[in-house]
Tab-separated table of C-alpha atoms in Angstrom:
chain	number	residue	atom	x	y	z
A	1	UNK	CA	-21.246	16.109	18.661
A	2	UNK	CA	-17.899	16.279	20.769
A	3	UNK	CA	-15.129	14.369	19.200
A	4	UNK	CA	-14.183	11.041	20.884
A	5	UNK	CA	-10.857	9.777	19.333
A	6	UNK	CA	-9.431	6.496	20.707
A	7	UNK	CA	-6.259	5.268	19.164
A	8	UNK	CA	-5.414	1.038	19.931
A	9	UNK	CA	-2.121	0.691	19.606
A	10	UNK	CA	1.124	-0.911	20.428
A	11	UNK	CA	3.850	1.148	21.897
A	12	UNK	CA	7.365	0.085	19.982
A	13	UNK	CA	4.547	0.215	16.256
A	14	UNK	CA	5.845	2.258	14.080
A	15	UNK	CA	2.789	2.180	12.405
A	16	UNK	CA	1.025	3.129	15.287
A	17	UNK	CA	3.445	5.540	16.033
A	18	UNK	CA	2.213	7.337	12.639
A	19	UNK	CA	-1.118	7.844	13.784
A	20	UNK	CA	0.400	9.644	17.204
A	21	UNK	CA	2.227	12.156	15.137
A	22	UNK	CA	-0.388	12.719	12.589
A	23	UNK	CA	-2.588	13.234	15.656
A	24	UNK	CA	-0.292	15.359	17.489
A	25	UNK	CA	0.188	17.183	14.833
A	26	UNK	CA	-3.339	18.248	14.357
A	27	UNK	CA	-3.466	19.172	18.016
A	28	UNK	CA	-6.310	16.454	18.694
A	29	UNK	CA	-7.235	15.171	21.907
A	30	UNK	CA	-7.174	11.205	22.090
A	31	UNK	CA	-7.335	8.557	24.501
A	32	UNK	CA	-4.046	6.093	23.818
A	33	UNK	CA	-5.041	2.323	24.602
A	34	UNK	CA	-1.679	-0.039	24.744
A	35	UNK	CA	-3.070	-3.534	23.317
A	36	UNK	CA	-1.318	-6.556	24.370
A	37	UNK	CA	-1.103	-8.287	21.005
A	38	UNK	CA	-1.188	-11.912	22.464
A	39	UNK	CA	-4.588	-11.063	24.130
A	40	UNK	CA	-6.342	-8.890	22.018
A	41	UNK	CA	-9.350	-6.751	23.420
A	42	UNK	CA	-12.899	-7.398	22.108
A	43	UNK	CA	-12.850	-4.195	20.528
A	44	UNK	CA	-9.808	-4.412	18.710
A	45	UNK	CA	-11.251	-7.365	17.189
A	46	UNK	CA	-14.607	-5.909	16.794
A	47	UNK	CA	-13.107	-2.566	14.912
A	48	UNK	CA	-10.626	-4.586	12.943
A	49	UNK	CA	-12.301	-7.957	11.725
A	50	UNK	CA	-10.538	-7.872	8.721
A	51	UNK	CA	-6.834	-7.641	9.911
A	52	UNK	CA	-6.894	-7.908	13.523
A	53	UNK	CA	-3.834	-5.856	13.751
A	54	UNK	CA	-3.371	-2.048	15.346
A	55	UNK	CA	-3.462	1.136	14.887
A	56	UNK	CA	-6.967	1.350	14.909
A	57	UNK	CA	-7.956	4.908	15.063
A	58	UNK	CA	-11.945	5.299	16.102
A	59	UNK	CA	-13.157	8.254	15.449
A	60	UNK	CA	-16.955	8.932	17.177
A	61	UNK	CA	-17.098	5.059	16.913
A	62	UNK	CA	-16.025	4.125	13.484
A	63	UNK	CA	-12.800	2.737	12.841
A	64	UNK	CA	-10.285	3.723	10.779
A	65	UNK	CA	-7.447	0.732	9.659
A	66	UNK	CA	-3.521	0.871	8.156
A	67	UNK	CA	-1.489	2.952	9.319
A	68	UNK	CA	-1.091	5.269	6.061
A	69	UNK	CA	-5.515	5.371	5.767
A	70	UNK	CA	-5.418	6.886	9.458
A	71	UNK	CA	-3.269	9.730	8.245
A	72	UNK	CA	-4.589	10.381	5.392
A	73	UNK	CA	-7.939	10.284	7.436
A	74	UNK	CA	-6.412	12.939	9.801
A	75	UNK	CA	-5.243	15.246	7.494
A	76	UNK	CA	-8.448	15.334	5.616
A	77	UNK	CA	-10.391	15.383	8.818
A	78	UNK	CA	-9.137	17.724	10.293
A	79	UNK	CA	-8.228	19.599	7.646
A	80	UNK	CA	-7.632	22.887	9.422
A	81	UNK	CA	-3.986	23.154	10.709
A	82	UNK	CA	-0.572	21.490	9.443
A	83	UNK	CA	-1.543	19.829	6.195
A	84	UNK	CA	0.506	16.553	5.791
A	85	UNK	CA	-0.357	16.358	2.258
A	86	UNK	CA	0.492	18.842	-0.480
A	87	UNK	CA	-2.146	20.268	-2.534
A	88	UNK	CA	-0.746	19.812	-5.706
A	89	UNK	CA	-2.161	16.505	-7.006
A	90	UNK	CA	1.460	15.968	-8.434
A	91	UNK	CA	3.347	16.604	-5.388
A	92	UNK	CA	0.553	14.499	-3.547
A	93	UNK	CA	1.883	11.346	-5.835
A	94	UNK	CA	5.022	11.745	-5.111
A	95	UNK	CA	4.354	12.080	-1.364
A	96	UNK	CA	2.288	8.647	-1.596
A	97	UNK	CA	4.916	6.812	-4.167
A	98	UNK	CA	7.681	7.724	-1.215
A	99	UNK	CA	5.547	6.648	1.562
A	100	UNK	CA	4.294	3.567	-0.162
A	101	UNK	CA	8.236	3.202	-0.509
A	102	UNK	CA	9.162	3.165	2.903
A	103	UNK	CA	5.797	0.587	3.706
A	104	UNK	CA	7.621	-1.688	0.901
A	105	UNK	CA	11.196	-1.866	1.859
A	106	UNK	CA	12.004	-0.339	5.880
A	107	UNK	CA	9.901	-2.326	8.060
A	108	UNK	CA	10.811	-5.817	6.327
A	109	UNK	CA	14.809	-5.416	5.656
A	110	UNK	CA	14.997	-3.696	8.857
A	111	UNK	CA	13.377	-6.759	10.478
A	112	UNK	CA	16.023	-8.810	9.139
A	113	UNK	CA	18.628	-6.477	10.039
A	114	UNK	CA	17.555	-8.545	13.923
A	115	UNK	CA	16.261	-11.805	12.647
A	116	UNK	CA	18.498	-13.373	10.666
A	117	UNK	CA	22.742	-13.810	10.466
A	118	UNK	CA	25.218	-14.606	8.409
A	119	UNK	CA	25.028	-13.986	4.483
A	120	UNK	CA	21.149	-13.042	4.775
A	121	UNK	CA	22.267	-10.329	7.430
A	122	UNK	CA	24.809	-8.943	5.353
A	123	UNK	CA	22.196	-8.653	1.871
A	124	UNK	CA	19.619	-6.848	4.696
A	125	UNK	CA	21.938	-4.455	5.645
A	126	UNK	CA	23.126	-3.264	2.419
A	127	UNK	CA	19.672	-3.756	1.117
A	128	UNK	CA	18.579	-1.656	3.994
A	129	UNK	CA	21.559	1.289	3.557
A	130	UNK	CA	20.775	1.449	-0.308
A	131	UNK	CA	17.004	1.991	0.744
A	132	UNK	CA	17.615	4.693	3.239
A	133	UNK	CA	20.217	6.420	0.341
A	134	UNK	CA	17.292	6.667	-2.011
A	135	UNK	CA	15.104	8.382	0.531
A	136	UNK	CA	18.270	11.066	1.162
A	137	UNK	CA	17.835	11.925	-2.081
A	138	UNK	CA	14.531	12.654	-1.972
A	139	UNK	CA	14.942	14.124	0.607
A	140	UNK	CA	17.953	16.556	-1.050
A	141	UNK	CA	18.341	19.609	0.510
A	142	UNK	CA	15.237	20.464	2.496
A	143	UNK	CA	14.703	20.933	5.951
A	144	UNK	CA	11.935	17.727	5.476
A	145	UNK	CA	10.348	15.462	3.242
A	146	UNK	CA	7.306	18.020	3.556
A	147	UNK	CA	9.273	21.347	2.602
A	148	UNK	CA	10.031	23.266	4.910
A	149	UNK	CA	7.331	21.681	7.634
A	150	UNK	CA	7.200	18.359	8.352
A	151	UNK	CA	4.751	16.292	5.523
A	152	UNK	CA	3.078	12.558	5.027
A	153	UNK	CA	6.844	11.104	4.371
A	154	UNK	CA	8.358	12.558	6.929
A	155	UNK	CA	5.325	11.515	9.807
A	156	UNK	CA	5.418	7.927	8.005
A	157	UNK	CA	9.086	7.404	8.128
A	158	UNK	CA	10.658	9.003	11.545
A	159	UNK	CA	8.600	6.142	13.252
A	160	UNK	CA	11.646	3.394	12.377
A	161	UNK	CA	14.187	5.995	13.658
A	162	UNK	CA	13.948	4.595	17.212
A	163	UNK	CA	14.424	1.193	15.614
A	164	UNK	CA	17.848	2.432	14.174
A	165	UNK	CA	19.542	1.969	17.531
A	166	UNK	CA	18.193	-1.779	18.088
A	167	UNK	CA	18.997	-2.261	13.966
A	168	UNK	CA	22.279	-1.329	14.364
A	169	UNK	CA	23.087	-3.120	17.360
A	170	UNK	CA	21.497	-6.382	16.331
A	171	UNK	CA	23.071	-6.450	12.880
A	172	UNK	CA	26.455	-4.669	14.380
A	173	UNK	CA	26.522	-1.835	11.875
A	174	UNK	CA	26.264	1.961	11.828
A	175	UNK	CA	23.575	4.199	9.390
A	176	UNK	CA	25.036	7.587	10.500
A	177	UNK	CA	28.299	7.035	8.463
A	178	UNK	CA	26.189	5.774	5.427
A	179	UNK	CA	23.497	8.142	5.529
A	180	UNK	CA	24.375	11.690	7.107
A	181	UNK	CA	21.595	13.413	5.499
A	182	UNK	CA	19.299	11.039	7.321
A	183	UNK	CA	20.339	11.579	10.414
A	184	UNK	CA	20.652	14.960	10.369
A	185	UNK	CA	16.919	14.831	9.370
A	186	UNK	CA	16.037	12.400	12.143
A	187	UNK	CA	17.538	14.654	14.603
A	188	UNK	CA	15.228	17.812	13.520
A	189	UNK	CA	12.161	15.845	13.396
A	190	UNK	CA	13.036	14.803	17.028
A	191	UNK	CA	13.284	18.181	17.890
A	192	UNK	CA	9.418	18.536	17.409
A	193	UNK	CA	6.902	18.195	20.300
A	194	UNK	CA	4.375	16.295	18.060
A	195	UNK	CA	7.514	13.617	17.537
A	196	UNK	CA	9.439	13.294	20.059
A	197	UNK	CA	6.621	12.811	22.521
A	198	UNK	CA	5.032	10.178	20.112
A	199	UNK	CA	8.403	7.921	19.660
A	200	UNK	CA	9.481	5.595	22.658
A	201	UNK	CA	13.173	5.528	24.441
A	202	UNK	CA	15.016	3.694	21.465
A	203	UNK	CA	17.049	1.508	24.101
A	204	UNK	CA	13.027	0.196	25.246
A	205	UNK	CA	12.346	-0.644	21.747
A	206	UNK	CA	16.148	-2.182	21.402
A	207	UNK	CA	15.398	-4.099	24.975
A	208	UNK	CA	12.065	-5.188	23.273
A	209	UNK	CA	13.791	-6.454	20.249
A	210	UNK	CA	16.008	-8.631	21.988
A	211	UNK	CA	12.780	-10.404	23.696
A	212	UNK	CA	11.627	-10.583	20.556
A	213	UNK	CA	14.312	-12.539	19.112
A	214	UNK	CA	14.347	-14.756	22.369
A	215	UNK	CA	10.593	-15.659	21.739
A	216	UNK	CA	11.431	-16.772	18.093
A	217	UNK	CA	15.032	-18.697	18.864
A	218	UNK	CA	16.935	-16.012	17.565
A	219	UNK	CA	20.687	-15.769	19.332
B	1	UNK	CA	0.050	23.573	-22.844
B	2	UNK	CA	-1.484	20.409	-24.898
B	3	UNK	CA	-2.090	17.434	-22.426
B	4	UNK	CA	0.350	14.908	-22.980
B	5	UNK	CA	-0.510	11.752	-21.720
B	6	UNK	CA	1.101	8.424	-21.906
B	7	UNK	CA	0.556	4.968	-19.985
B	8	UNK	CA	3.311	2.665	-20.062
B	9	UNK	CA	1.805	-0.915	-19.329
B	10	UNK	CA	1.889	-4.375	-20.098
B	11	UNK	CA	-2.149	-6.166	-22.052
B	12	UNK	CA	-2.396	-8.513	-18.886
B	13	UNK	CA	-1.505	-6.142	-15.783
B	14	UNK	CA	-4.428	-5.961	-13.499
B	15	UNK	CA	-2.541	-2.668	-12.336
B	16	UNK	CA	-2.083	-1.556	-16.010
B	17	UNK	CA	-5.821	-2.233	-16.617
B	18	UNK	CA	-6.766	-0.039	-13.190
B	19	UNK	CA	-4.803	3.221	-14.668
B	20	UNK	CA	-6.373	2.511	-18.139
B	21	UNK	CA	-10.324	2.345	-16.710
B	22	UNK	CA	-9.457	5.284	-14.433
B	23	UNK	CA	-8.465	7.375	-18.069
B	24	UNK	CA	-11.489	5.815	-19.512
B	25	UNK	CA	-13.310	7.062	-17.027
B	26	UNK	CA	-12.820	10.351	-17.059
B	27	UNK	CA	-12.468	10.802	-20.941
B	28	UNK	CA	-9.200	11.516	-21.233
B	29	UNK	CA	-7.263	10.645	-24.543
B	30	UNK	CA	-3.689	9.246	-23.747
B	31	UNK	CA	-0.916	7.264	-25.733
B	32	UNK	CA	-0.905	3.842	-25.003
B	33	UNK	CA	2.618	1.859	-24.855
B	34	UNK	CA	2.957	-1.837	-24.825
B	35	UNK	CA	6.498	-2.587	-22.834
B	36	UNK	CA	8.381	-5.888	-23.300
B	37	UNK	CA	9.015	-6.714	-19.557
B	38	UNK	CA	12.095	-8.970	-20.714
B	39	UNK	CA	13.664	-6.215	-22.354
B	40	UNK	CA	12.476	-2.940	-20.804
B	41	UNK	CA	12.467	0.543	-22.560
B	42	UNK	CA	15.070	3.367	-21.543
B	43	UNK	CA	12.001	5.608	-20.916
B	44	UNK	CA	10.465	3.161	-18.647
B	45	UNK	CA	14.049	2.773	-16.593
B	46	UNK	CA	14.327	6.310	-16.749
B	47	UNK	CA	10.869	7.057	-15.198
B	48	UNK	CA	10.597	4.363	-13.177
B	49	UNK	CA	14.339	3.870	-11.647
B	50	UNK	CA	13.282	2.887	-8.343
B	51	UNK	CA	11.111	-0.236	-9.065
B	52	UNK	CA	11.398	-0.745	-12.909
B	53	UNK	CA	7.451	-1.846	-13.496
B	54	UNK	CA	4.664	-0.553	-15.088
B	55	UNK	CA	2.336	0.720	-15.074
B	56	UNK	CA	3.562	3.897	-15.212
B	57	UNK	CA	1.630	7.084	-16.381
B	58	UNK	CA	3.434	10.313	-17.464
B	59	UNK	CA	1.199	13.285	-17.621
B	60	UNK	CA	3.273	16.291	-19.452
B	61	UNK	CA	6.630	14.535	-18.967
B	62	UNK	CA	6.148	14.161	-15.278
B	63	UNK	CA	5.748	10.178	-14.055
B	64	UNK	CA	3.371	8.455	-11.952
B	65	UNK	CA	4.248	5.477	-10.720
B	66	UNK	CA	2.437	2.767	-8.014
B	67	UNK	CA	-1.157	1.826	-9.746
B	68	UNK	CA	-3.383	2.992	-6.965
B	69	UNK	CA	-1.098	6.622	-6.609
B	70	UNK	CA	-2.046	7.091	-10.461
B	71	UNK	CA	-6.026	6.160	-9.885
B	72	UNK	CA	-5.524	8.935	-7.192
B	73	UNK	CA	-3.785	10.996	-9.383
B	74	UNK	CA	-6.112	10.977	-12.117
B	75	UNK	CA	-8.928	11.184	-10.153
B	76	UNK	CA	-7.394	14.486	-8.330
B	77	UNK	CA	-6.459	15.970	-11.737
B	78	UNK	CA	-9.026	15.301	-14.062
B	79	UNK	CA	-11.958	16.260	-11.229
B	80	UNK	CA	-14.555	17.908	-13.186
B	81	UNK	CA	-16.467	14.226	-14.349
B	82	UNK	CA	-16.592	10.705	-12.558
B	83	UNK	CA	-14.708	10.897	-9.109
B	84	UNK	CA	-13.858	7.858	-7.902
B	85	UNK	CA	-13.014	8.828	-4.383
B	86	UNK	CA	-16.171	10.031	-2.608
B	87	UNK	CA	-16.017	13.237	-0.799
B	88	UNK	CA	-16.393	12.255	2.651
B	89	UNK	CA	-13.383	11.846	4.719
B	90	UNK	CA	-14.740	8.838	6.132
B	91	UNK	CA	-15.797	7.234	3.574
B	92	UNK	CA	-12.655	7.869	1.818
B	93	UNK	CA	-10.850	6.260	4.349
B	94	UNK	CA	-13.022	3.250	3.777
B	95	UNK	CA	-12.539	2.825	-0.047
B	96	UNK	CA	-8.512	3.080	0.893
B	97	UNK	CA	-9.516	0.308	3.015
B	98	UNK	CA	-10.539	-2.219	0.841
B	99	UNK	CA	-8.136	-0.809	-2.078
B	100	UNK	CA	-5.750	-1.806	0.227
B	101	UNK	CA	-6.946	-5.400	0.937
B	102	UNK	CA	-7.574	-5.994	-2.335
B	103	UNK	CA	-3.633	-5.094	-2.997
B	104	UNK	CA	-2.515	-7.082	-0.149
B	105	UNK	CA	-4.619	-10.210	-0.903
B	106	UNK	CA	-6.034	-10.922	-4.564
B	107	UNK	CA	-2.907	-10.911	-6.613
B	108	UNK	CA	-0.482	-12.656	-4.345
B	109	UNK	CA	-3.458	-15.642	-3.459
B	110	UNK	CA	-4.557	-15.429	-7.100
B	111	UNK	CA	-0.742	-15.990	-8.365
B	112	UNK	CA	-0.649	-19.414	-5.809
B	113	UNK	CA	-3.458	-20.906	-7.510
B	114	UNK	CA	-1.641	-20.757	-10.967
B	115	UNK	CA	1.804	-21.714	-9.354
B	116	UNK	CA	1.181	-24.426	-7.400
B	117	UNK	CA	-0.473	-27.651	-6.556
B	118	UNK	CA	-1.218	-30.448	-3.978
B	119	UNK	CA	-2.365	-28.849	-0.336
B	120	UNK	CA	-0.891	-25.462	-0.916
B	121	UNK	CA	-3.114	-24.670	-4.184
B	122	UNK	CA	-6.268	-26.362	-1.784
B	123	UNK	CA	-5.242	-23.494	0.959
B	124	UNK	CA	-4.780	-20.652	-1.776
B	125	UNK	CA	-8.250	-21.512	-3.427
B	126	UNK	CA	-9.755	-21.704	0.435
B	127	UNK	CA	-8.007	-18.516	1.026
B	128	UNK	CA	-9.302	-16.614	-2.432
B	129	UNK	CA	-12.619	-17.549	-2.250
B	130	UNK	CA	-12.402	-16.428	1.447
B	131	UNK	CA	-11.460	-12.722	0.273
B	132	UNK	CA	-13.725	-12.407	-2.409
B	133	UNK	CA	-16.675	-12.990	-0.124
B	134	UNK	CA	-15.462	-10.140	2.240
B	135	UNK	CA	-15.639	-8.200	-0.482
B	136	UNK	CA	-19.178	-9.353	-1.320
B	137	UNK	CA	-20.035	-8.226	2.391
B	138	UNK	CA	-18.576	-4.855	1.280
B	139	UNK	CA	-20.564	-4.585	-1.631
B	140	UNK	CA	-23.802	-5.325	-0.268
B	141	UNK	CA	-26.725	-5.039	-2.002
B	142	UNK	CA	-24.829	-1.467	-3.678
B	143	UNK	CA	-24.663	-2.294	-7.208
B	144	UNK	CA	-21.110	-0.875	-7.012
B	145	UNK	CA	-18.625	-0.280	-4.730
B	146	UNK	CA	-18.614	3.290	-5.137
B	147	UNK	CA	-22.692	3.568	-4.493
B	148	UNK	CA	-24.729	4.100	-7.793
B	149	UNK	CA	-21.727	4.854	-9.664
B	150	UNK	CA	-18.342	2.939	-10.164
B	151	UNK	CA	-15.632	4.181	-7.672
B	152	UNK	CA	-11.973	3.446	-6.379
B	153	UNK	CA	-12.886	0.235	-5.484
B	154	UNK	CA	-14.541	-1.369	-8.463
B	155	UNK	CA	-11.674	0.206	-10.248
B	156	UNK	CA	-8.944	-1.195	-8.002
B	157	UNK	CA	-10.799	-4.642	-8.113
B	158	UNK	CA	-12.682	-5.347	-11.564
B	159	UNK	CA	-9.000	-5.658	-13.239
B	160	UNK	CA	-8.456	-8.985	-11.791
B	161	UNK	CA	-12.227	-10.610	-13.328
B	162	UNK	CA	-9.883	-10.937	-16.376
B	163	UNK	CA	-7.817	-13.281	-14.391
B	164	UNK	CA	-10.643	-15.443	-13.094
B	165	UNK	CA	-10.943	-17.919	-16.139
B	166	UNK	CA	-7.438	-18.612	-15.899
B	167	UNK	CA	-7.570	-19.237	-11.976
B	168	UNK	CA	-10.739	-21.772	-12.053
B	169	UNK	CA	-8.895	-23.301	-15.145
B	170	UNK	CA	-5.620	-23.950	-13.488
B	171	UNK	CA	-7.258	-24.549	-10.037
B	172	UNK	CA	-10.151	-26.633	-11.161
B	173	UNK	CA	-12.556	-24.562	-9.374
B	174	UNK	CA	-15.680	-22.339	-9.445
B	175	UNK	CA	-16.070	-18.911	-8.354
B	176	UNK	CA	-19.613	-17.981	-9.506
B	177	UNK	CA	-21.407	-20.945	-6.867
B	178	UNK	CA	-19.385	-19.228	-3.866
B	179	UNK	CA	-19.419	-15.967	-4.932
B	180	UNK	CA	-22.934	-15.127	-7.031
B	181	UNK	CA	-22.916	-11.377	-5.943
B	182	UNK	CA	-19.624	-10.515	-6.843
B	183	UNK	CA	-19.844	-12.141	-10.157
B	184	UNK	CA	-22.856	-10.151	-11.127
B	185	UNK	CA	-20.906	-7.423	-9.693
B	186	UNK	CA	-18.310	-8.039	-12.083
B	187	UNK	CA	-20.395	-8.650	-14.966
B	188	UNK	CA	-22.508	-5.100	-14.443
B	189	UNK	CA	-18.859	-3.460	-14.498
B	190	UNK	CA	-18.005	-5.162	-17.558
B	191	UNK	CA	-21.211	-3.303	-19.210
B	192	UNK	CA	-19.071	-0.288	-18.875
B	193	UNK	CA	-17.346	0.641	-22.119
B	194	UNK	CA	-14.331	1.745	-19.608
B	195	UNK	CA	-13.957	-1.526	-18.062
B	196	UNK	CA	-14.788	-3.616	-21.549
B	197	UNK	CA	-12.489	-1.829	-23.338
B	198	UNK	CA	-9.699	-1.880	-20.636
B	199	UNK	CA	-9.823	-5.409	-20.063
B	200	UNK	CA	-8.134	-8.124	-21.879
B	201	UNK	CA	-9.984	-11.212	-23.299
B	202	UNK	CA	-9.887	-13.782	-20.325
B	203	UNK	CA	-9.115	-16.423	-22.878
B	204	UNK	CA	-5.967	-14.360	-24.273
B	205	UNK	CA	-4.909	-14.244	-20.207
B	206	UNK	CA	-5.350	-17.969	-19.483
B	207	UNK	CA	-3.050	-18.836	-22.577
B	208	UNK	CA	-0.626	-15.908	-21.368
B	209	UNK	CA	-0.555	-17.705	-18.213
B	210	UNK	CA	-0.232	-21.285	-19.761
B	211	UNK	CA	2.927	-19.397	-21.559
B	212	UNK	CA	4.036	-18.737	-17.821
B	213	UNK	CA	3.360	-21.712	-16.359
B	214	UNK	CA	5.839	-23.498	-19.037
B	215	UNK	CA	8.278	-20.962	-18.941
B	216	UNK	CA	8.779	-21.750	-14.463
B	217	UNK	CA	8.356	-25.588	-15.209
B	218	UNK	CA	4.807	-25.601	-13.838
B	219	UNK	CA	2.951	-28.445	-14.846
């Protein structure tokens, strides 16, 4: 049976963004559908009952929901080029304790980082910084989170790189100062095909953001 | 090298109880420590620096931290009885699914129902119920989870069965007359000398809550 991969999505997600890389990465053929989230599509809602959010990845006609199942799901699927996981079951942990990491603490603080002011700002960013410092260390001296090819952390975590830009704007702070290391590992990933082609314009998603915090009453 | 095993954990952690069935499971003999969450141990700190919580498992020194990473884990490592994940890609995907849901929903509704009253305890018992039944939709007429044999999910789940008095006491409700299928679920898993043995006494939790409850000024 041919493959038929159709990824719904939304195109400033990180979390959807994930799934492109992963994707990508596997060299696998997929049709992109853009949802618009205040009009969801019958089969968005049909494929995701539960959560009613994207990335849904379909695969042959069965979905595949959360951002960090669809990788998994591609890795193991097609199992046959760039592994995102290790094969150690040790190193595997680690890989999921890191990603489950950056699921618990960059998507929320960085949110505040444009939704809120004053002494809840300030907590964010720090919060934010000392969350990105942990991650460097992790990160230590390799080329990527993976080794030396990119892994599961590293295609879960460049995602909120082109958020950085609307981050530090917003909250009227830098990350390069704080976190070199980062950056420096940012700038490689975006030096790869499978990334940089699944990541939009960071002043679009900035531009977005500021919509965003128009909708909600945010000056 | 002699397996070393050793499960740091607190008697009434749902997440402590998932590592402990998952080691029951596949027969394999660990050291079981009882932490004081008011005044945690320096191993604990020192394996655990990022979050500070149990469980934790450390298998020959090396820690594992994030319940559902150490089900993985021990599933991955200890492969040759009982997997818990099935084989399947898909499938696998699935069972991360609902681990998932269960993670993002039971606790945090559960918790309301002891913590609070008036309207918002009425929405969190609405809400609970509402998940469990999904779940009985996900069941089916299997009589686990994982097929004919317990899996991920009944592992990731089952935990929180100990917690179920102490909800319907505190909420003044009834889960058994909405949810019939998933109590017998829940029961059948309890036959299990890996669940029975890994679960508190539901009693022992509902007076471990009323402890709680006094301690925030809960009435």
């Amino acid at each position: 049976m041919a493959n038929e991969v159709i990824l719904l999505d939304f195109w400033p997600s990180p979390f959807g963004m994930r799934v492109r890389i992963a994707l990508a990465e596997k060299g696998v053929k997929y049709e992109y559908r853009d949802e618009d989230l205040r009009n969801k599509s019958p089969l968005l809602l049909q494929m995701n009952p539960i959560h009613k959010k994207i990335p849904v990845l379909i695969h042959n006609g069965r979905p595949v929901c959360e951002s960090l199942v669809a990788v998994q799901y591609v890795d193991e699927a097609w199992n046959d080029k760039s592994p995102l996981l290790p094969s150690d079951p040790y190193q595997r942990a680690q890989a999921r304790f890191w990603a489950d990491f950056v699921d618990k603490k960059i998507y929320d603080i960085g949110k505040k980082t444009w939704a809120t002011k004053g002494e809840e700002l300030e907590a964010a960013k720090k919060e934010f910084i000392d969350a990105l410092k942990l991650l460097e260390v992790e990160l230590g001296n390799k080329p990527y989170f993976g080794g030396e090819t990119i892994g599961y952390v590293d295609v879960v975590l460049i995602p909120f790189y082109c958020w950085f830009y609307a981050y530090e704007t917003c909250g009227n702070f830098s990350i390069e100062p704080e976190c070199p290391v980062l950056i420096a590992w940012a700038k490689r990933c975006m030096q790869k095909e499978s990334i940089s082609e699944s990541l939009p314009d960071q002043q679009k998603v900035y531009e977005f953001v500021l919509m965003m915090r128009k909708n909600l009453g945010i000056e | 090298m002699a397996e070393e095993v050793i499960l740091l954990d607190f008697w009434s952690s749902p997440f402590g109880m998932r590592v402990r069935i998952a080691l029951a499971e596949k027969g394999v003999k660990y050291e079981y420590r009882e932490e004081d969450l008011r005044n945690k141990s320096p191993l604990l700190l020192q394996m655990n620096p990022v979050h500070k919580k149990i469980p934790v498992l450390i298998h020959n020194g090396k820690p594992i931290c994030e319940s559902l990473i150490a089900v993985q884990y021990v599933d991955e490592v200890w492969k040759d009885k009982s997997p818990l994940l099935p084989s399947d890609p898909y499938l696998r995907a699935q069972a991360r699914f609902w681990a998932d849901f269960i993670d993002k929903k039971i606790y945090d509704i559960g918790r309301k129902i002891w913590t609070t009253k008036g309207d918002e305890q009425e929405a969190a018992k609405k809400e609970f119920i509402e998940a469990l039944k999904l779940l009985e939709g996900e069941l089916g007429n299997k009589p686990y989870f994982g097929g004919e044999s317990m899996g991920y999910v009944d592992v990731a789940l089952i935990p929180f069965y100990s917690w179920f008095y102490a909800y319907e006491t505190c909420g003044n409700f009834s889960i058994e007359p909405e949810c019939p299928v998933l109590i017998a679920w829940a029961k059948r898993c309890l036959q299990k000398e890996s669940v029975s043995k890994s679960l508190p006494d539901p009693q022992k939790v509902y007076e471990f809550v009323l402890v709680l409850k006094k301690k925030f000024g809960i009435e």
